[in-house]
Amino acid sequence: MFSRRSSLIACAALFLTACGSTPSQPPAAPAAQQVTPPSPRKVKIGLALGGGAARGFAHIGVIKALEAQGIVPEIVVGTSAGSVVGALYASGMDGFTLQKTAMGMDESTISDWALPLFGKSTGVLKGEALQNYVNKAVGGVPMERLKLRFGAVATDLKTGSPILFNKGNTGMAVRASSSVPSVFQPVKIGANTYVDGGLVAPVPVKFTKEMGAEFIIAVNISSATEGAATASSLDVLMQTFSIMGQRLNHFELKEADVVITPKLGNMGSADFTSRNQAILAGEQAAAAVMPQIKAKLKAKQQGQ
């Protein structure tokens, strides 16, 4: 009886233990893995600034609009008027400083009339005044020591080949790039003589890429071949440049990621009185394509 009683107690204890235990839970499903999107990579932005004499004030408006959206290039390459603005920008001036400098600029500071020698002259302006103006504005800093990587495109007068200056005297390179034939005297650097870069690279997209830019914003300020102002000899000459440069731009601008074309209407190449309107036109043109710039830049940063 004792053993039977012990068996009953043991069974009761076993039953109570089973009732008090927590039922086993099914294994938990593995947590979904969190996919971390890749960090956007740094993309070297390049700015290719085209030539167009006084129409070049529009470049300043473009720079202002880009800076307002936090888009700051590391590389700037300019032709002719674009090289003037590009040099000052690469020296550390922001868009507002560039505008203040432009509005206070006196044409006489860059005009040094040349006396014809025995009735012959290769240009009515020597160009030394422009060279000195630029060097003073950048503090005498050579091209390779400017805050942004900078290049100026000129044309070898003997061979017709383009040349990219990115080292040495900043003002002299800008002078060579801006030496419009018959207006400025050609510039001799070393054994070679150079004239305006607009003859070979109206908007220097290719050279901007060669300097390492991965995302290129090109600014085309050349006048349209129809309805352009021809009120002065400079206007006629710049119109000729525009006609010559149409085919060059057709191929070169295709290599840019975004092309900005300010609406400058019939503004003449010698119309320095319309500089404020040109700056505003640059701002408006850049603002109009800003969604496109941001979308394409984001895609490139993500490796698409």
mmCIF file of N, CA and C in Angstrom, residues 15-95:
data_model
loop_
_atom_site.group_PDB
_atom_site.id
_atom_site.type_symbol
_atom_site.label_atom_id
_atom_site.label_comp_id
_atom_site.label_asym_id
_atom_site.label_seq_id
_atom_site.Cartn_x
_atom_site.Cartn_y
_atom_site.Cartn_z
ATOM 1 N N PHE A 15 2.136 15.475 -12.744
ATOM 2 C CA PHE A 15 1.023 16.158 -13.405
ATOM 3 C C PHE A 15 1.023 17.650 -13.117
ATOM 4 N N LEU A 16 1.268 17.998 -11.839
ATOM 5 C CA LEU A 16 1.290 19.405 -11.437
ATOM 6 C C LEU A 16 2.446 20.152 -12.089
ATOM 7 N N THR A 17 3.581 19.449 -12.186
ATOM 8 C CA THR A 17 4.759 20.075 -12.809
ATOM 9 C C THR A 17 4.481 20.367 -14.270
ATOM 10 N N ALA A 18 3.834 19.447 -14.941
ATOM 11 C CA ALA A 18 3.525 19.624 -16.356
ATOM 12 C C ALA A 18 2.564 20.772 -16.562
ATOM 13 N N CYS A 19 1.583 20.907 -15.642
ATOM 14 C CA CYS A 19 0.605 21.986 -15.763
ATOM 15 C C CYS A 19 1.229 23.348 -15.535
ATOM 16 N N GLY A 20 2.218 23.411 -14.651
ATOM 17 C CA GLY A 20 2.817 24.701 -14.297
ATOM 18 C C GLY A 20 3.888 25.153 -15.246
ATOM 19 N N SER A 21 4.339 24.299 -16.147
ATOM 20 C CA SER A 21 5.427 24.688 -17.047
ATOM 21 C C SER A 21 4.900 25.553 -18.183
ATOM 22 N N THR A 22 5.735 26.361 -18.708
ATOM 23 C CA THR A 22 5.368 27.260 -19.824
ATOM 24 C C THR A 22 5.474 26.496 -21.121
ATOM 25 N N PRO A 23 4.428 26.515 -21.922
ATOM 26 C CA PRO A 23 4.500 25.781 -23.183
ATOM 27 C C PRO A 23 5.598 26.346 -24.071
ATOM 28 N N SER A 24 6.274 25.466 -24.802
ATOM 29 C CA SER A 24 7.379 25.906 -25.649
ATOM 30 C C SER A 24 6.846 26.747 -26.807
ATOM 31 N N GLN A 25 7.606 27.823 -27.178
ATOM 32 C CA GLN A 25 7.212 28.726 -28.259
ATOM 33 C C GLN A 25 7.891 28.300 -29.553
ATOM 34 N N PRO A 26 7.214 28.509 -30.673
ATOM 35 C CA PRO A 26 7.856 28.198 -31.963
ATOM 36 C C PRO A 26 9.040 29.143 -32.180
ATOM 37 N N PRO A 27 10.058 28.726 -32.892
ATOM 38 C CA PRO A 27 11.230 29.587 -33.115
ATOM 39 C C PRO A 27 10.856 30.856 -33.851
ATOM 40 N N ALA A 28 11.448 31.986 -33.392
ATOM 41 C CA ALA A 28 11.153 33.293 -33.988
ATOM 42 C C ALA A 28 11.727 33.360 -35.403
ATOM 43 N N ALA A 29 10.985 34.053 -36.257
ATOM 44 C CA ALA A 29 11.462 34.226 -37.643
ATOM 45 C C ALA A 29 12.652 35.171 -37.645
ATOM 46 N N PRO A 30 13.628 34.917 -38.466
ATOM 47 C CA PRO A 30 14.797 35.803 -38.507
ATOM 48 C C PRO A 30 14.402 37.221 -38.898
ATOM 49 N N ALA A 31 15.013 38.214 -38.223
ATOM 50 C CA ALA A 31 14.714 39.619 -38.500
ATOM 51 C C ALA A 31 15.161 39.975 -39.916
ATOM 52 N N ALA A 32 14.346 40.798 -40.551
ATOM 53 C CA ALA A 32 14.696 41.223 -41.908
ATOM 54 C C ALA A 32 15.963 42.070 -41.875
ATOM 55 N N GLN A 33 16.856 41.805 -42.787
ATOM 56 C CA GLN A 33 18.105 42.561 -42.827
ATOM 57 C C GLN A 33 17.863 43.969 -43.338
ATOM 58 N N GLN A 34 18.479 44.950 -42.654
ATOM 59 C CA GLN A 34 18.365 46.339 -43.057
ATOM 60 C C GLN A 34 19.389 46.616 -44.160
ATOM 61 N N VAL A 35 18.867 47.089 -45.309
ATOM 62 C CA VAL A 35 19.751 47.407 -46.434
ATOM 63 C C VAL A 35 20.145 48.876 -46.339
ATOM 64 N N THR A 36 21.418 49.130 -46.129
ATOM 65 C CA THR A 36 21.907 50.509 -46.026
ATOM 66 C C THR A 36 22.253 51.023 -47.413
ATOM 67 N N PRO A 37 21.583 52.102 -47.828
ATOM 68 C CA PRO A 37 21.889 52.628 -49.166
ATOM 69 C C PRO A 37 23.325 53.134 -49.221
ATOM 70 N N PRO A 38 23.996 52.957 -50.343
ATOM 71 C CA PRO A 38 25.375 53.407 -50.444
ATOM 72 C C PRO A 38 25.484 54.920 -50.320
ATOM 73 N N SER A 39 26.523 55.383 -49.667
ATOM 74 C CA SER A 39 26.729 56.818 -49.521
ATOM 75 C C SER A 39 27.083 57.413 -50.880
ATOM 76 N N PRO A 40 26.514 58.591 -51.194
ATOM 77 C CA PRO A 40 26.846 59.201 -52.487
ATOM 78 C C PRO A 40 28.333 59.529 -52.562
ATOM 79 N N ARG A 41 28.947 59.161 -53.658
ATOM 80 C CA ARG A 41 30.376 59.429 -53.797
ATOM 81 C C ARG A 41 30.601 60.869 -54.226
ATOM 82 N N LYS A 42 31.769 61.371 -53.942
ATOM 83 C CA LYS A 42 32.109 62.740 -54.308
ATOM 84 C C LYS A 42 32.394 62.795 -55.807
ATOM 85 N N VAL A 43 31.779 63.721 -56.469
ATOM 86 C CA VAL A 43 31.952 63.895 -57.911
ATOM 87 C C VAL A 43 32.602 65.250 -58.166
ATOM 88 N N LYS A 44 33.653 65.255 -58.979
ATOM 89 C CA LYS A 44 34.339 66.508 -59.303
ATOM 90 C C LYS A 44 33.511 67.278 -60.344
ATOM 91 N N ILE A 45 33.023 68.423 -59.912
ATOM 92 C CA ILE A 45 32.202 69.254 -60.792
ATOM 93 C C ILE A 45 33.095 70.240 -61.535
ATOM 94 N N GLY A 46 32.887 70.336 -62.840
ATOM 95 C CA GLY A 46 33.637 71.272 -63.662
ATOM 96 C C GLY A 46 32.717 72.285 -64.309
ATOM 97 N N LEU A 47 33.211 73.516 -64.449
ATOM 98 C CA LEU A 47 32.447 74.605 -65.060
ATOM 99 C C LEU A 47 33.195 75.068 -66.304
ATOM 100 N N ALA A 48 32.549 74.956 -67.468
ATOM 101 C CA ALA A 48 33.146 75.374 -68.736
ATOM 102 C C ALA A 48 32.476 76.669 -69.174
ATOM 103 N N LEU A 49 33.240 77.762 -69.139
ATOM 104 C CA LEU A 49 32.690 79.087 -69.415
ATOM 105 C C LEU A 49 33.105 79.557 -70.802
ATOM 106 N N GLY A 50 32.116 79.806 -71.647
ATOM 107 C CA GLY A 50 32.386 80.176 -73.028
ATOM 108 C C GLY A 50 32.707 81.640 -73.229
ATOM 109 N N GLY A 51 33.137 81.959 -74.449
ATOM 110 C CA GLY A 51 33.499 83.325 -74.801
ATOM 111 C C GLY A 51 32.330 84.102 -75.364
ATOM 112 N N GLY A 52 32.446 85.451 -75.297
ATOM 113 C CA GLY A 52 31.373 86.293 -75.816
ATOM 114 C C GLY A 52 31.508 87.746 -75.406
ATOM 115 N N ALA A 53 32.732 88.183 -75.085
ATOM 116 C CA ALA A 53 33.003 89.574 -74.712
ATOM 117 C C ALA A 53 32.075 90.024 -73.577
ATOM 118 N N ALA A 54 31.368 91.148 -73.752
ATOM 119 C CA ALA A 54 30.557 91.705 -72.667
ATOM 120 C C ALA A 54 29.431 90.773 -72.236
ATOM 121 N N ARG A 55 29.049 89.870 -73.106
ATOM 122 C CA ARG A 55 28.009 88.902 -72.748
ATOM 123 C C ARG A 55 28.493 87.975 -71.634
ATOM 124 N N GLY A 56 29.803 87.976 -71.381
ATOM 125 C CA GLY A 56 30.386 87.137 -70.346
ATOM 126 C C GLY A 56 29.953 87.480 -68.938
ATOM 127 N N PHE A 57 29.333 88.659 -68.752
ATOM 128 C CA PHE A 57 28.819 88.988 -67.415
ATOM 129 C C PHE A 57 27.758 87.982 -66.984
ATOM 130 N N ALA A 58 27.134 87.313 -67.940
ATOM 131 C CA ALA A 58 26.113 86.306 -67.609
ATOM 132 C C ALA A 58 26.707 85.154 -66.809
ATOM 133 N N HIS A 59 27.994 84.884 -66.980
ATOM 134 C CA HIS A 59 28.647 83.817 -66.212
ATOM 135 C C HIS A 59 28.514 84.053 -64.711
ATOM 136 N N ILE A 60 28.555 85.321 -64.333
ATOM 137 C CA ILE A 60 28.471 85.653 -62.903
ATOM 138 C C ILE A 60 27.114 85.248 -62.343
ATOM 139 N N GLY A 61 26.056 85.496 -63.106
ATOM 140 C CA GLY A 61 24.720 85.103 -62.663
ATOM 141 C C GLY A 61 24.590 83.601 -62.520
ATOM 142 N N VAL A 62 25.188 82.860 -63.430
ATOM 143 C CA VAL A 62 25.166 81.395 -63.352
ATOM 144 C C VAL A 62 25.862 80.934 -62.077
ATOM 145 N N ILE A 63 27.014 81.504 -61.794
ATOM 146 C CA ILE A 63 27.774 81.130 -60.594
ATOM 147 C C ILE A 63 26.963 81.436 -59.336
ATOM 148 N N LYS A 64 26.301 82.584 -59.299
ATOM 149 C CA LYS A 64 25.470 82.947 -58.145
ATOM 150 C C LYS A 64 24.360 81.925 -57.918
ATOM 151 N N ALA A 65 23.700 81.521 -59.004
ATOM 152 C CA ALA A 65 22.596 80.565 -58.888
ATOM 153 C C ALA A 65 23.089 79.203 -58.424
ATOM 154 N N LEU A 66 24.226 78.772 -58.916
ATOM 155 C CA LEU A 66 24.782 77.480 -58.510
ATOM 156 C C LEU A 66 25.159 77.510 -57.028
ATOM 157 N N GLU A 67 25.821 78.570 -56.611
ATOM 158 C CA GLU A 67 26.232 78.679 -55.211
ATOM 159 C C GLU A 67 25.030 78.702 -54.281
ATOM 160 N N ALA A 68 23.947 79.329 -54.707
ATOM 161 C CA ALA A 68 22.739 79.399 -53.874
ATOM 162 C C ALA A 68 22.176 78.014 -53.585
ATOM 163 N N GLN A 69 22.485 77.045 -54.464
ATOM 164 C CA GLN A 69 22.018 75.664 -54.284
ATOM 165 C C GLN A 69 23.128 74.757 -53.761
ATOM 166 N N GLY A 70 24.233 75.349 -53.332
ATOM 167 C CA GLY A 70 25.328 74.573 -52.761
ATOM 168 C C GLY A 70 26.139 73.811 -53.789
ATOM 169 N N ILE A 71 26.051 74.201 -55.041
ATOM 170 C CA ILE A 71 26.799 73.532 -56.111
ATOM 171 C C ILE A 71 28.039 74.372 -56.427
ATOM 172 N N VAL A 72 29.184 73.886 -55.987
ATOM 173 C CA VAL A 72 30.435 74.628 -56.159
ATOM 174 C C VAL A 72 31.427 73.756 -56.918
ATOM 175 N N PRO A 73 31.857 74.178 -58.093
ATOM 176 C CA PRO A 73 32.800 73.370 -58.872
ATOM 177 C C PRO A 73 34.193 73.358 -58.273
ATOM 178 N N GLU A 74 34.935 72.321 -58.599
ATOM 179 C CA GLU A 74 36.345 72.241 -58.215
ATOM 180 C C GLU A 74 37.252 72.675 -59.357
ATOM 181 N N ILE A 75 36.708 72.629 -60.576
ATOM 182 C CA ILE A 75 37.492 72.920 -61.778
ATOM 183 C C ILE A 75 36.747 73.946 -62.616
ATOM 184 N N VAL A 76 37.466 74.978 -63.065
ATOM 185 C CA VAL A 76 36.881 76.017 -63.916
ATOM 186 C C VAL A 76 37.800 76.228 -65.110
ATOM 187 N N VAL A 77 37.231 76.140 -66.299
ATOM 188 C CA VAL A 77 37.993 76.388 -67.520
ATOM 189 C C VAL A 77 37.233 77.414 -68.344
ATOM 190 N N GLY A 78 37.946 78.435 -68.830
ATOM 191 C CA GLY A 78 37.282 79.499 -69.567
ATOM 192 C C GLY A 78 37.950 79.819 -70.882
ATOM 193 N N THR A 79 37.136 80.301 -71.798
ATOM 194 C CA THR A 79 37.615 80.823 -73.073
ATOM 195 C C THR A 79 37.257 82.298 -73.144
ATOM 196 N N SER A 80 38.241 83.129 -73.492
ATOM 197 C CA SER A 80 38.013 84.552 -73.701
ATOM 198 C C SER A 80 37.344 85.181 -72.469
ATOM 199 N N ALA A 81 36.139 85.746 -72.618
ATOM 200 C CA ALA A 81 35.464 86.368 -71.480
ATOM 201 C C ALA A 81 35.265 85.372 -70.343
ATOM 202 N N GLY A 82 35.060 84.100 -70.709
ATOM 203 C CA GLY A 82 34.917 83.068 -69.688
ATOM 204 C C GLY A 82 36.174 82.872 -68.877
ATOM 205 N N SER A 83 37.333 83.139 -69.492
ATOM 206 C CA SER A 83 38.585 82.996 -68.749
ATOM 207 C C SER A 83 38.762 84.135 -67.749
ATOM 208 N N VAL A 84 38.238 85.313 -68.076
ATOM 209 C CA VAL A 84 38.321 86.456 -67.154
ATOM 210 C C VAL A 84 37.506 86.156 -65.901
ATOM 211 N N VAL A 85 36.234 85.797 -66.102
ATOM 212 C CA VAL A 85 35.363 85.473 -64.963
ATOM 213 C C VAL A 85 35.898 84.252 -64.225
ATOM 214 N N GLY A 86 36.347 83.253 -64.977
ATOM 215 C CA GLY A 86 36.845 82.024 -64.365
ATOM 216 C C GLY A 86 38.050 82.260 -63.478
ATOM 217 N N ALA A 87 38.976 83.118 -63.900
ATOM 218 C CA ALA A 87 40.170 83.399 -63.105
ATOM 219 C C ALA A 87 39.809 84.063 -61.784
ATOM 220 N N LEU A 88 38.907 85.038 -61.846
ATOM 221 C CA LEU A 88 38.503 85.738 -60.620
ATOM 222 C C LEU A 88 37.757 84.793 -59.679
ATOM 223 N N TYR A 89 36.913 83.935 -60.255
ATOM 224 C CA TYR A 89 36.175 82.975 -59.440
ATOM 225 C C TYR A 89 37.119 81.964 -58.803
ATOM 226 N N ALA A 90 38.076 81.469 -59.577
ATOM 227 C CA ALA A 90 39.032 80.485 -59.068
ATOM 228 C C ALA A 90 39.935 81.071 -57.990
ATOM 229 N N SER A 91 40.069 82.389 -57.969
ATOM 230 C CA SER A 91 40.921 83.030 -56.956
ATOM 231 C C SER A 91 40.269 83.057 -55.582
ATOM 232 N N GLY A 92 38.964 82.780 -55.545
ATOM 233 C CA GLY A 92 38.278 82.751 -54.253
ATOM 234 C C GLY A 92 37.090 83.689 -54.147
ATOM 235 N N MET A 93 36.822 84.485 -55.189
ATOM 236 C CA MET A 93 35.655 85.369 -55.159
ATOM 237 C C MET A 93 34.379 84.549 -55.301
ATOM 238 N N ASP A 94 33.379 84.852 -54.465
ATOM 239 C CA ASP A 94 32.094 84.190 -54.641
ATOM 240 C C ASP A 94 31.253 84.991 -55.635
ATOM 241 N N GLY A 95 30.047 84.514 -55.917
ATOM 242 C CA GLY A 95 29.213 85.146 -56.922
ATOM 243 C C GLY A 95 28.892 86.603 -56.626
#
